[in-house]
Short mmCIF file of N, CA and C in Angstrom, two decimals:
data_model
loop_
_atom_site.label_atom_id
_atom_site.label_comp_id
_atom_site.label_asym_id
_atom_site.label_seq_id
_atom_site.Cartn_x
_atom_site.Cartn_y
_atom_site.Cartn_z
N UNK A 1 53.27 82.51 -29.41
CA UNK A 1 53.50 83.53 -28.41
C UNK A 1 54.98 83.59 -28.04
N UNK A 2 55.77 82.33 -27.80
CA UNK A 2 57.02 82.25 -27.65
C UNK A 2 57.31 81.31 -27.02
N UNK A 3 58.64 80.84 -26.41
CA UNK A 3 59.04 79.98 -26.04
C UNK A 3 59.57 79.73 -24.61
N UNK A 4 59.37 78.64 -23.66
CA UNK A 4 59.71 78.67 -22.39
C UNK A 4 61.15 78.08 -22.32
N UNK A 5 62.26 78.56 -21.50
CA UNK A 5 63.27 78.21 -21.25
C UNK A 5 63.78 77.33 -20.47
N UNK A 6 64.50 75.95 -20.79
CA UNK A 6 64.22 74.86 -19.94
C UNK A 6 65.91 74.42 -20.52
N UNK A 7 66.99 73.65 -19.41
CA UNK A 7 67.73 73.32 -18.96
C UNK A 7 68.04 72.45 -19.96
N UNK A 8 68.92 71.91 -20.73
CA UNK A 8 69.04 70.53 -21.16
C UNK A 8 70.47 70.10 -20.15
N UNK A 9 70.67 68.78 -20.32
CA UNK A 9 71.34 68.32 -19.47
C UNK A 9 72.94 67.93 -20.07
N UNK A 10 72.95 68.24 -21.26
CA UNK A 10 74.75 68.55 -21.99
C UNK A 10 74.84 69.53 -23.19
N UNK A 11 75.78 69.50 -23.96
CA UNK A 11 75.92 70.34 -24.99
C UNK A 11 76.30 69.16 -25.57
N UNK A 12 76.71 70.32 -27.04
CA UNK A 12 76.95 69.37 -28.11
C UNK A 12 78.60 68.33 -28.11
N UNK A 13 79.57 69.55 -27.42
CA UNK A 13 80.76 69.05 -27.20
C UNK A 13 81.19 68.12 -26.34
N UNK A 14 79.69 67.41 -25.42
CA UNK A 14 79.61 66.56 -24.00
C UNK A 14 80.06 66.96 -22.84
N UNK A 15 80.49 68.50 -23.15
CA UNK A 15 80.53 68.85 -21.42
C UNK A 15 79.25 69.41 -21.09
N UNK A 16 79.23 68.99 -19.56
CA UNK A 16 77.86 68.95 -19.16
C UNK A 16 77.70 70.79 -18.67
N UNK A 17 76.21 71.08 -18.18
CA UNK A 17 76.35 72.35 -17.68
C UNK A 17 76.23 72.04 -16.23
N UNK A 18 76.62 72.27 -15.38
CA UNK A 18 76.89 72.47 -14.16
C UNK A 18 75.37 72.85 -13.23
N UNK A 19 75.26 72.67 -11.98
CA UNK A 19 74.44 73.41 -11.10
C UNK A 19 74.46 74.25 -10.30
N UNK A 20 74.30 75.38 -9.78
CA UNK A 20 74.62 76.23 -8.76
C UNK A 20 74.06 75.53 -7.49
N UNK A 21 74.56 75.52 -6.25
CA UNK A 21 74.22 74.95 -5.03
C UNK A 21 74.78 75.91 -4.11
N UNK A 22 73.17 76.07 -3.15
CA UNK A 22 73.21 77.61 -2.42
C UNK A 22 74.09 76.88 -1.19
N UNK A 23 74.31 77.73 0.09
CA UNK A 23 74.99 77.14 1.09
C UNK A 23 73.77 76.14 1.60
N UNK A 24 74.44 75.45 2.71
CA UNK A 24 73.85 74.15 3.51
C UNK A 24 73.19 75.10 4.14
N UNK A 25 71.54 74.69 4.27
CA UNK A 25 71.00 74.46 5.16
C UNK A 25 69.53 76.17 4.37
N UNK A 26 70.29 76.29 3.35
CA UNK A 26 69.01 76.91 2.26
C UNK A 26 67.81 76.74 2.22
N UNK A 27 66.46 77.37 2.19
CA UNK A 27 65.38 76.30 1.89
C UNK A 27 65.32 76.14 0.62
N UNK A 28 64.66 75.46 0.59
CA UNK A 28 64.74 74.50 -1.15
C UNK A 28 63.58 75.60 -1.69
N UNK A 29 63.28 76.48 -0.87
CA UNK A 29 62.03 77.47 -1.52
C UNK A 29 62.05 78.62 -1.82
N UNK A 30 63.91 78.94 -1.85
CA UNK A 30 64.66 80.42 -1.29
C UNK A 30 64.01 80.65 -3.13
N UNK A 31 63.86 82.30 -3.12
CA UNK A 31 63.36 82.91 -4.26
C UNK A 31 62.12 82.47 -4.81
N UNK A 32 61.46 82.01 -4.22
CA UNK A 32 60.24 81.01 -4.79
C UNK A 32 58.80 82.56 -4.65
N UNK A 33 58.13 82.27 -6.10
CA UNK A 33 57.17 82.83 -6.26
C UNK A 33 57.66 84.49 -6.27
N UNK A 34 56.51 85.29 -6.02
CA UNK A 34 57.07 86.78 -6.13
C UNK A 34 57.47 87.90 -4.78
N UNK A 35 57.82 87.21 -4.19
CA UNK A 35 57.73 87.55 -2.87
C UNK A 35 59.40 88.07 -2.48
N UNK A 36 60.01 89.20 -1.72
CA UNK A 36 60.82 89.63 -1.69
C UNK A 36 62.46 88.48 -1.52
N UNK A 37 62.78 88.60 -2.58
CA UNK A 37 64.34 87.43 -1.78
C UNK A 37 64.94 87.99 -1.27
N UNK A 38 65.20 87.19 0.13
CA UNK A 38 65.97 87.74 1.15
C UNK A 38 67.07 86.74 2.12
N UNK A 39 68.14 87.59 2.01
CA UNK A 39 69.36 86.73 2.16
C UNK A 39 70.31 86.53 1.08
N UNK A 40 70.12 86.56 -0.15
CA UNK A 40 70.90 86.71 -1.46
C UNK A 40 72.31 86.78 -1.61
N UNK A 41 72.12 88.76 -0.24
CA UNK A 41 73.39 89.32 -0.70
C UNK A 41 74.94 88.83 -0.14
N UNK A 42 74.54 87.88 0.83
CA UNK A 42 76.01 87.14 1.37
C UNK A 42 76.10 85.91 1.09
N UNK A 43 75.49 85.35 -0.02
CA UNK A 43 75.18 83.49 -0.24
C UNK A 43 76.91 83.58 -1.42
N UNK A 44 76.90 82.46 -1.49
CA UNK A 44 78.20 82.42 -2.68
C UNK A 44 77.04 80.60 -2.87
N UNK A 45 77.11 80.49 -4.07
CA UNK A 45 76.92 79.47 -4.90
C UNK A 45 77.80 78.63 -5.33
N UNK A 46 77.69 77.15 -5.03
CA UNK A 46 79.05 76.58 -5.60
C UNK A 46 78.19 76.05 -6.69
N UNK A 47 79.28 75.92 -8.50
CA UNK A 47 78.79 75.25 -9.24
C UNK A 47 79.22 73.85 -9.23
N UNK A 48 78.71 72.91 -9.44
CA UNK A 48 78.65 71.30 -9.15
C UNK A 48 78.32 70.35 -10.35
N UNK A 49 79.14 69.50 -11.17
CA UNK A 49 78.79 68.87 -12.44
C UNK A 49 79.10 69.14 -13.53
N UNK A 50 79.57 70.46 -13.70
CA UNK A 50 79.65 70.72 -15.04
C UNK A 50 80.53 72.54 -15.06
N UNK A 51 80.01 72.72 -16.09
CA UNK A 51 80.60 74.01 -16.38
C UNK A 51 79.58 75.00 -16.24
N UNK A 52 80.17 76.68 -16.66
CA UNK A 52 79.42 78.14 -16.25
C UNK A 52 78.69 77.55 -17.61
N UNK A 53 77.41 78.23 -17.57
CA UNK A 53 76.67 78.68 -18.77
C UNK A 53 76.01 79.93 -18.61
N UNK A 54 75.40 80.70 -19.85
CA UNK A 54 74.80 82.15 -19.50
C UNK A 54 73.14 81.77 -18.80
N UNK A 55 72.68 80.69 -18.72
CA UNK A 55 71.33 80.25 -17.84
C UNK A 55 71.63 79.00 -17.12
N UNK A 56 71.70 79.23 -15.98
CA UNK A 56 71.98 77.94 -14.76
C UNK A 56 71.02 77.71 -13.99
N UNK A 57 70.72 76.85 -14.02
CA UNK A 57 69.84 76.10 -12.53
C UNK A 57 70.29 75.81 -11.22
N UNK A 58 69.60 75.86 -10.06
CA UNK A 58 70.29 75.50 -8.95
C UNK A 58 69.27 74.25 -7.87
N UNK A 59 69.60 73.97 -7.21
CA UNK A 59 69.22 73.13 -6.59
C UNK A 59 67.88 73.98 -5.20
N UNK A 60 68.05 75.33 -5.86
CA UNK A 60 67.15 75.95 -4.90
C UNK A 60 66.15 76.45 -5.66
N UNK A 61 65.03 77.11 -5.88
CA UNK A 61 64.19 77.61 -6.72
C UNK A 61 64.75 78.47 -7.71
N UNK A 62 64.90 79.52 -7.34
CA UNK A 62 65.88 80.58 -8.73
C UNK A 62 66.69 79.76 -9.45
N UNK A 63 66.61 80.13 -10.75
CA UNK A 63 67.08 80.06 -11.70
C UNK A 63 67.96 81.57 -12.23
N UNK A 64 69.45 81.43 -12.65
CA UNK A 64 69.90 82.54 -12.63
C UNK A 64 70.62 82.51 -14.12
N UNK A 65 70.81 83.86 -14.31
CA UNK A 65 71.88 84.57 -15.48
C UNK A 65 72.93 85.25 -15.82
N UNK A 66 73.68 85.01 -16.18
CA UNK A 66 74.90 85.73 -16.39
C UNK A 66 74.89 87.33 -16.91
N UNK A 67 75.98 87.94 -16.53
CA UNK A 67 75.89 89.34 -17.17
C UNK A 67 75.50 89.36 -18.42
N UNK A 68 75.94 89.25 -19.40
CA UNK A 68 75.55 89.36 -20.83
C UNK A 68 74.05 88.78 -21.16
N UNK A 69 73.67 87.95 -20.57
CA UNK A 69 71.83 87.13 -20.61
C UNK A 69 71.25 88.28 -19.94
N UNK A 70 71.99 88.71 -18.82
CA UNK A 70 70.75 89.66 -17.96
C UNK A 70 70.99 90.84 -18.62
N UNK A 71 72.04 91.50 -19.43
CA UNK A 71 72.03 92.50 -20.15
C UNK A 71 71.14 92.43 -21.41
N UNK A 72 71.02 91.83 -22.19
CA UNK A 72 70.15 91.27 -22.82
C UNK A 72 69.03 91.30 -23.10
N UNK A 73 68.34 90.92 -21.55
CA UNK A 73 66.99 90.69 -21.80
C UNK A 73 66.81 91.81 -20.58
N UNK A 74 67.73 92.63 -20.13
CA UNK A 74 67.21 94.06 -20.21
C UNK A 74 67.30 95.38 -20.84
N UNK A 75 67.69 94.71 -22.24
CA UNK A 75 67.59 96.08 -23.06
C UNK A 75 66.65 95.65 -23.95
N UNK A 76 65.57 94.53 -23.39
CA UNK A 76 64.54 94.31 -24.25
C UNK A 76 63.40 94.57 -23.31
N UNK A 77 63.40 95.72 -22.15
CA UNK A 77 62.14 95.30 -21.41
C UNK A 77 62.43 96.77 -21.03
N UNK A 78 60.98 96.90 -21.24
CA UNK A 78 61.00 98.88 -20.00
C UNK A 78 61.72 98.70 -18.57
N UNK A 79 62.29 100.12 -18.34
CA UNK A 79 62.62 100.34 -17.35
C UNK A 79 61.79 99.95 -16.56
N UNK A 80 60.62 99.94 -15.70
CA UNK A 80 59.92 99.44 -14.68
C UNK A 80 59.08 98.39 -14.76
N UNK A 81 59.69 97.39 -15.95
CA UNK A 81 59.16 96.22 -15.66
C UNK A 81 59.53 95.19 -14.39
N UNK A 82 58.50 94.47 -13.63
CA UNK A 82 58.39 93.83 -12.68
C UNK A 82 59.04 93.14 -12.56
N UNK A 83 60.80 93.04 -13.30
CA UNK A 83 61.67 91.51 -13.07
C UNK A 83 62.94 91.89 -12.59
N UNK A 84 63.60 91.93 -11.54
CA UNK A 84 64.74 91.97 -10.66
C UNK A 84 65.73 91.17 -10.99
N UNK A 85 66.81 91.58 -11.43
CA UNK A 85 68.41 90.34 -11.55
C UNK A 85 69.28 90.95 -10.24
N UNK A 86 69.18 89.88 -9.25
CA UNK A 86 69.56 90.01 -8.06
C UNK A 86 71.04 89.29 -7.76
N UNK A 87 72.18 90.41 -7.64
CA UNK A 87 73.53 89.44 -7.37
C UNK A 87 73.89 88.63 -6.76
N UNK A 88 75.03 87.31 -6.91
CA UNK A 88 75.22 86.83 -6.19
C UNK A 88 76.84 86.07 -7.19
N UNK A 89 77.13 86.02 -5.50
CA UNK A 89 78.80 85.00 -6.33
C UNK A 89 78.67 83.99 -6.42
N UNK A 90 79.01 83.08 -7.28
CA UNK A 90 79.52 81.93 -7.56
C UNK A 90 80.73 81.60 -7.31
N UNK A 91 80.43 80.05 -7.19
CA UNK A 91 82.66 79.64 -7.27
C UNK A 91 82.78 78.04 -7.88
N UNK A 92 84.00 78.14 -8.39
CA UNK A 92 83.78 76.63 -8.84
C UNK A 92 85.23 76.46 -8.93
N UNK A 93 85.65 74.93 -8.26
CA UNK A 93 87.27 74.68 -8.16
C UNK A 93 87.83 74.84 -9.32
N UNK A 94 86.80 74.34 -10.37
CA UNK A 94 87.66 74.35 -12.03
C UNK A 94 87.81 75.79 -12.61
N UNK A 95 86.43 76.12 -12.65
CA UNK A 95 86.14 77.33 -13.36
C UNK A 95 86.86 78.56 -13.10
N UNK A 96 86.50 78.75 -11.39
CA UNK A 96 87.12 80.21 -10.59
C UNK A 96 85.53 80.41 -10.51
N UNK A 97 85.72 82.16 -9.64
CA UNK A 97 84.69 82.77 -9.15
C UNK A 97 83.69 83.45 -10.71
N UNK A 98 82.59 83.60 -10.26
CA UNK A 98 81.76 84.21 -11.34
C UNK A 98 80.82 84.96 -10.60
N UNK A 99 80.04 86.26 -10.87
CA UNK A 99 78.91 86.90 -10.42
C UNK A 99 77.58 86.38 -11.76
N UNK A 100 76.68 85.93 -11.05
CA UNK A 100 75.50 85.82 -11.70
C UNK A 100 74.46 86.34 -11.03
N UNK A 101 73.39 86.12 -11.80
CA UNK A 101 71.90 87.54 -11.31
C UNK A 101 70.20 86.30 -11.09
N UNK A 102 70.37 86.12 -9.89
CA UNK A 102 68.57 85.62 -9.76
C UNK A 102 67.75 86.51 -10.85
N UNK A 103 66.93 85.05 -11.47
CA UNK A 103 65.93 85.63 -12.03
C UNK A 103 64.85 85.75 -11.31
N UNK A 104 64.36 87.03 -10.66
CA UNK A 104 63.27 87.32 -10.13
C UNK A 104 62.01 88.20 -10.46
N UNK A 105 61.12 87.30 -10.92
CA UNK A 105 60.12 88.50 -11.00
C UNK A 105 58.83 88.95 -9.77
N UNK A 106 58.71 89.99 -10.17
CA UNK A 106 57.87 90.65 -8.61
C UNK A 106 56.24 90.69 -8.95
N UNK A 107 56.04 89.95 -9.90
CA UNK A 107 54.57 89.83 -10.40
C UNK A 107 54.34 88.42 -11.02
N UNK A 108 53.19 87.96 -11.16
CA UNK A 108 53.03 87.04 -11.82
C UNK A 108 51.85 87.59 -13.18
N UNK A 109 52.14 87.52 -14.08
CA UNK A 109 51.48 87.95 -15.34
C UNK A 109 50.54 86.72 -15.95
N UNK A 110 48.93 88.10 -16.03
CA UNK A 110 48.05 87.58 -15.70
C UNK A 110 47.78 86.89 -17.83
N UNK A 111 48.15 85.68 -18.23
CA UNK A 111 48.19 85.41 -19.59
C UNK A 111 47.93 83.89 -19.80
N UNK A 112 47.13 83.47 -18.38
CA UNK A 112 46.41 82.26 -18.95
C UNK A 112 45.61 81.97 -19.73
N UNK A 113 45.20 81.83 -20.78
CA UNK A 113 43.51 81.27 -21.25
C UNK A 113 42.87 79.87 -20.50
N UNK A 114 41.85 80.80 -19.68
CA UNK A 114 41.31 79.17 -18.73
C UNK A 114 40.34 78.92 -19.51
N UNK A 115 39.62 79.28 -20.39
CA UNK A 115 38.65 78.60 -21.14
C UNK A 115 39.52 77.47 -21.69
N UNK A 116 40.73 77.52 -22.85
CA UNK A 116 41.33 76.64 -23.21
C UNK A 116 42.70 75.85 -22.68
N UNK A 117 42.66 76.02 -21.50
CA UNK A 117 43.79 74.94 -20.64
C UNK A 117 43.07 73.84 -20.66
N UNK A 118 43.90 72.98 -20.16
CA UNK A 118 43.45 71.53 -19.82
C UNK A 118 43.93 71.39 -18.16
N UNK A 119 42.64 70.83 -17.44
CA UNK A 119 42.77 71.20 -15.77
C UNK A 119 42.86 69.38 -15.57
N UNK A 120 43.52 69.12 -14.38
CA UNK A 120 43.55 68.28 -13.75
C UNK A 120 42.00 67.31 -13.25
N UNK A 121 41.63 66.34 -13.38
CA UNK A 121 39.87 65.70 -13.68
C UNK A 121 40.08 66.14 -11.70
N UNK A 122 38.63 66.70 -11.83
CA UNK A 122 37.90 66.81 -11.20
C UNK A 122 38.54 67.56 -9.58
N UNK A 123 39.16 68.86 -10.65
CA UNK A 123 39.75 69.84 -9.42
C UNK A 123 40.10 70.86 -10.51
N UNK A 124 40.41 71.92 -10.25
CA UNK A 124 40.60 73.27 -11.06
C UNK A 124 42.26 73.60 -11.09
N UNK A 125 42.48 72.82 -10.76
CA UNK A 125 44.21 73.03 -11.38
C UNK A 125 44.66 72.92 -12.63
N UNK A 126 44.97 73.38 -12.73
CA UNK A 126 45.42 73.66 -14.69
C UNK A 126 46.91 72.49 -14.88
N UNK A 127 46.51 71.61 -15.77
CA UNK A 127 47.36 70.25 -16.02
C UNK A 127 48.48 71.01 -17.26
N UNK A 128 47.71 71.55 -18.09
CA UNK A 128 48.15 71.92 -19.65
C UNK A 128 47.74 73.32 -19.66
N UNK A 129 48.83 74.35 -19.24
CA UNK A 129 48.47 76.14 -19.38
C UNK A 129 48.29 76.34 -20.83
N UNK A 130 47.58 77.18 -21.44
CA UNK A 130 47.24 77.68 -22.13
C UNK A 130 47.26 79.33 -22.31
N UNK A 131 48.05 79.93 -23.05
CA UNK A 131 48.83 81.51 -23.33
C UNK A 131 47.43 82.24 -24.19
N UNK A 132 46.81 82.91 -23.58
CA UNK A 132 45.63 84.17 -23.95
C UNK A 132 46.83 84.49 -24.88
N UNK A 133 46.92 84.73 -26.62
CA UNK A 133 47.56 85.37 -27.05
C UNK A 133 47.54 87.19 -27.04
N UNK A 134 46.28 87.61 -26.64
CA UNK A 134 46.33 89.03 -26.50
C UNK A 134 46.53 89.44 -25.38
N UNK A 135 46.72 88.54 -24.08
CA UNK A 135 47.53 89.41 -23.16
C UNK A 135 49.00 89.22 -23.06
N UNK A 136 49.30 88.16 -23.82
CA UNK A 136 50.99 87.81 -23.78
C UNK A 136 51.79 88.06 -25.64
N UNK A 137 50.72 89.21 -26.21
CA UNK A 137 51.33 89.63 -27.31
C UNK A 137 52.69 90.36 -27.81
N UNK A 138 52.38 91.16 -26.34
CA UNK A 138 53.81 92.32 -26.41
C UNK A 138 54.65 92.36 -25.22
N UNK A 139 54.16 90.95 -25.40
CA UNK A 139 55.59 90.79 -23.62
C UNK A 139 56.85 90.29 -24.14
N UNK A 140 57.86 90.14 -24.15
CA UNK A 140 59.24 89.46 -24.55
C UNK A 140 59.46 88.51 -23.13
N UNK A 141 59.68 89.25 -22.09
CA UNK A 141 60.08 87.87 -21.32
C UNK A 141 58.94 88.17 -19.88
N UNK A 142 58.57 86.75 -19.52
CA UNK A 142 57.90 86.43 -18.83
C UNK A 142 57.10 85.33 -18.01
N UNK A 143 56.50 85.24 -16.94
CA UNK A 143 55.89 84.26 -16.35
C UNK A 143 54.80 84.02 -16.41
N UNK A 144 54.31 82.85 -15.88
CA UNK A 144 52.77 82.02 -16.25
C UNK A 144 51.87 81.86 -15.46
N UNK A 145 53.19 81.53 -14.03
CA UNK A 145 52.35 81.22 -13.00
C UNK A 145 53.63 81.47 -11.71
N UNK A 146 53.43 81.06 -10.78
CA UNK A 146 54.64 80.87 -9.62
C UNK A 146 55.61 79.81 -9.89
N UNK A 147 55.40 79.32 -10.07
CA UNK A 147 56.02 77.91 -10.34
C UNK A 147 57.37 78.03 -10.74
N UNK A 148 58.71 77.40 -10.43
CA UNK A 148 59.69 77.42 -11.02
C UNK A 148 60.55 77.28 -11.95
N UNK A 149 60.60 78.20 -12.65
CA UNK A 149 61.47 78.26 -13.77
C UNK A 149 60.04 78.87 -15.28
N UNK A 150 59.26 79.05 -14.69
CA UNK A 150 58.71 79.28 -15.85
C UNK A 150 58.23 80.91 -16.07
N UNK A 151 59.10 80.62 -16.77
CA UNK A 151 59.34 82.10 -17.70
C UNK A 151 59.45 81.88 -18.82
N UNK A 152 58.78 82.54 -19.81
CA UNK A 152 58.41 82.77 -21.57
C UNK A 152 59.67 83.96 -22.18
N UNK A 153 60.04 83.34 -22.97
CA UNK A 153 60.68 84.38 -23.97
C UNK A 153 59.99 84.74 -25.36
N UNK A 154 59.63 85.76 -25.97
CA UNK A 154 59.59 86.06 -27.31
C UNK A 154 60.62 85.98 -28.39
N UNK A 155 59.79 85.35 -29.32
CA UNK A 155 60.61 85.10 -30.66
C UNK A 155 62.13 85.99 -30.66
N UNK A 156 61.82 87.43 -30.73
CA UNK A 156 63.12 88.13 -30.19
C UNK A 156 64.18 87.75 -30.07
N UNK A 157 63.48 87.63 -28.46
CA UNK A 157 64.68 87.67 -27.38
C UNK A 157 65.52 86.51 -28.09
N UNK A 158 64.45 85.18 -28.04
CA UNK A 158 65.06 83.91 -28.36
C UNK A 158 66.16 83.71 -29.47
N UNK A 159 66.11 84.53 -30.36
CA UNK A 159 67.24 84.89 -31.69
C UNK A 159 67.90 85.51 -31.86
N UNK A 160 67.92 86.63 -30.96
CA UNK A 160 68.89 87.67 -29.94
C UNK A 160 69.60 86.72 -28.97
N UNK A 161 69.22 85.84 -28.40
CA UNK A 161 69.90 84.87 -27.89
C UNK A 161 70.86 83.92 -28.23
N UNK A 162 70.26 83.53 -29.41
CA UNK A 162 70.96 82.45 -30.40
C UNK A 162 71.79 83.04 -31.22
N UNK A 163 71.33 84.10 -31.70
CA UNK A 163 72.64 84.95 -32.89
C UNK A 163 74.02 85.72 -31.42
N UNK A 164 73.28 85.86 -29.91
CA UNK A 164 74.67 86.57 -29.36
C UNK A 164 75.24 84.92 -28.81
N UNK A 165 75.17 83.76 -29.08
CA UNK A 165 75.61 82.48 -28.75
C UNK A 165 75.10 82.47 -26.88
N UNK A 166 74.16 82.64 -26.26
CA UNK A 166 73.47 82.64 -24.80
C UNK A 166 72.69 81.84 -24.46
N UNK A 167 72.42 80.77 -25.91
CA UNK A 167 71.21 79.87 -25.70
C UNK A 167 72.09 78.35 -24.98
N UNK A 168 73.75 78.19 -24.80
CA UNK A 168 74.26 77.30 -24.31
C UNK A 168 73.19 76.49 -23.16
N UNK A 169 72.94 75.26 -23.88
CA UNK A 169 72.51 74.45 -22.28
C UNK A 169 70.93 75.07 -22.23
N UNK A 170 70.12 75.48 -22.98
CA UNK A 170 69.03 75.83 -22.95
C UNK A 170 68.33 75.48 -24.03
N UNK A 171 66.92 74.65 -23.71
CA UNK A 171 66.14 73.92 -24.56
C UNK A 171 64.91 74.98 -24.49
N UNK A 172 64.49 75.31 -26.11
CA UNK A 172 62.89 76.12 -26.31
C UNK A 172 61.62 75.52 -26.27
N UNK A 173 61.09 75.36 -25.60
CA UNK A 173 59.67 74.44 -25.51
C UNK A 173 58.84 75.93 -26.43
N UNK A 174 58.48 75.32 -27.59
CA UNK A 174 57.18 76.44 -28.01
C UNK A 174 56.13 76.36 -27.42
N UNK A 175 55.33 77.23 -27.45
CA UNK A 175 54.39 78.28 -26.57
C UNK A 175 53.09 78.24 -27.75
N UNK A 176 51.98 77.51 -27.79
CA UNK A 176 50.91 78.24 -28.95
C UNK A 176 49.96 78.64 -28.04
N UNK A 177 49.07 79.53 -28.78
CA UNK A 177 48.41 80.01 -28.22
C UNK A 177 46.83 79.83 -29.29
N UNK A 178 45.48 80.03 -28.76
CA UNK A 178 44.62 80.09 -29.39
C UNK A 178 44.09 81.01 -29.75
#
């Protein structure tokens, strides 16, 4: 079905990728789930550890992208698909200032297979998700559940990624489906 996008913690050259860190006193839950983010438009992000990459993590829920990532993976998605790249500045003593885009989506897409997940013993929480391949056939990018950071890319995107050099600092967990 495709692959989930997940952080690694250096590159090949040993510089590390950096973190975005919202101002003091943030909740650790700001952008969380699909629910309107609010407050965004006056935050500045400091990056901390490392260097810019085109997919950064922060110490708050959102996970964000650079112009060229969010250009990207919106000239791979209809106009009124359910996912928002929401501005915000960055700054970093080394780097200088940067604008990057919250990844937000305003839905959660319905592409579990609960017959074949694996749930947590003796409660209905899903331990090991499992991707319905016919509802997550013709999606390119997308989510699983609320949860942070999990969003699916298609084969695509993912080589559209790698051939425009955007995959910096980003590990592919494959995705099967039954």
């Amino acid at each position: 079905v495709g692959s989930e996008m997940c952080i690694r913690d250096s590159l090949k050259d040993n510089k590390k990728i950096g973190v975005l860190y919202a101002p003091k006193g943030t909740d650790t839950r700001f952008g969380e789930r699909v629910l309107p983010v609010i407050g965004y438009e006056n935050m500045t992000f400091q990056l901390k550890g490392g260097m810019y990459a085109p997919f950064m993590n922060s110490n708050v829920n959102p996970y964000f992208a650079n112009e060229e990532l969010k250009q990207l993976i919106e000239q791979n998605l209809p106009a009124d698909y359910p996912l928002e790249f929401l501005p915000v500045k960055t700054m970093s003593e080394e780097y200088g200032e940067n604008l990057y885009y919250i990844i937000h989506f305003t839905k959660i897409f319905d592409v579990i297979d609960e017959k074949h997940s694996k749930y947590v013993p003796g409660t209905d929480s899903i331990a090991v998700p499992c991707i319905d391949y016919n509802k997550a056939k013709d999606l390119d990018f997308f989510n699983s559940t609320a949860r942070r950071g999990s969003f699916i890319v298609s084969d695509k995107i993912k080589k559209l990624m790698k051939k425009r050099k955007l995959d910096t600092g980003i590990e592919f967990w494959e995705w099967r489906s039954l």
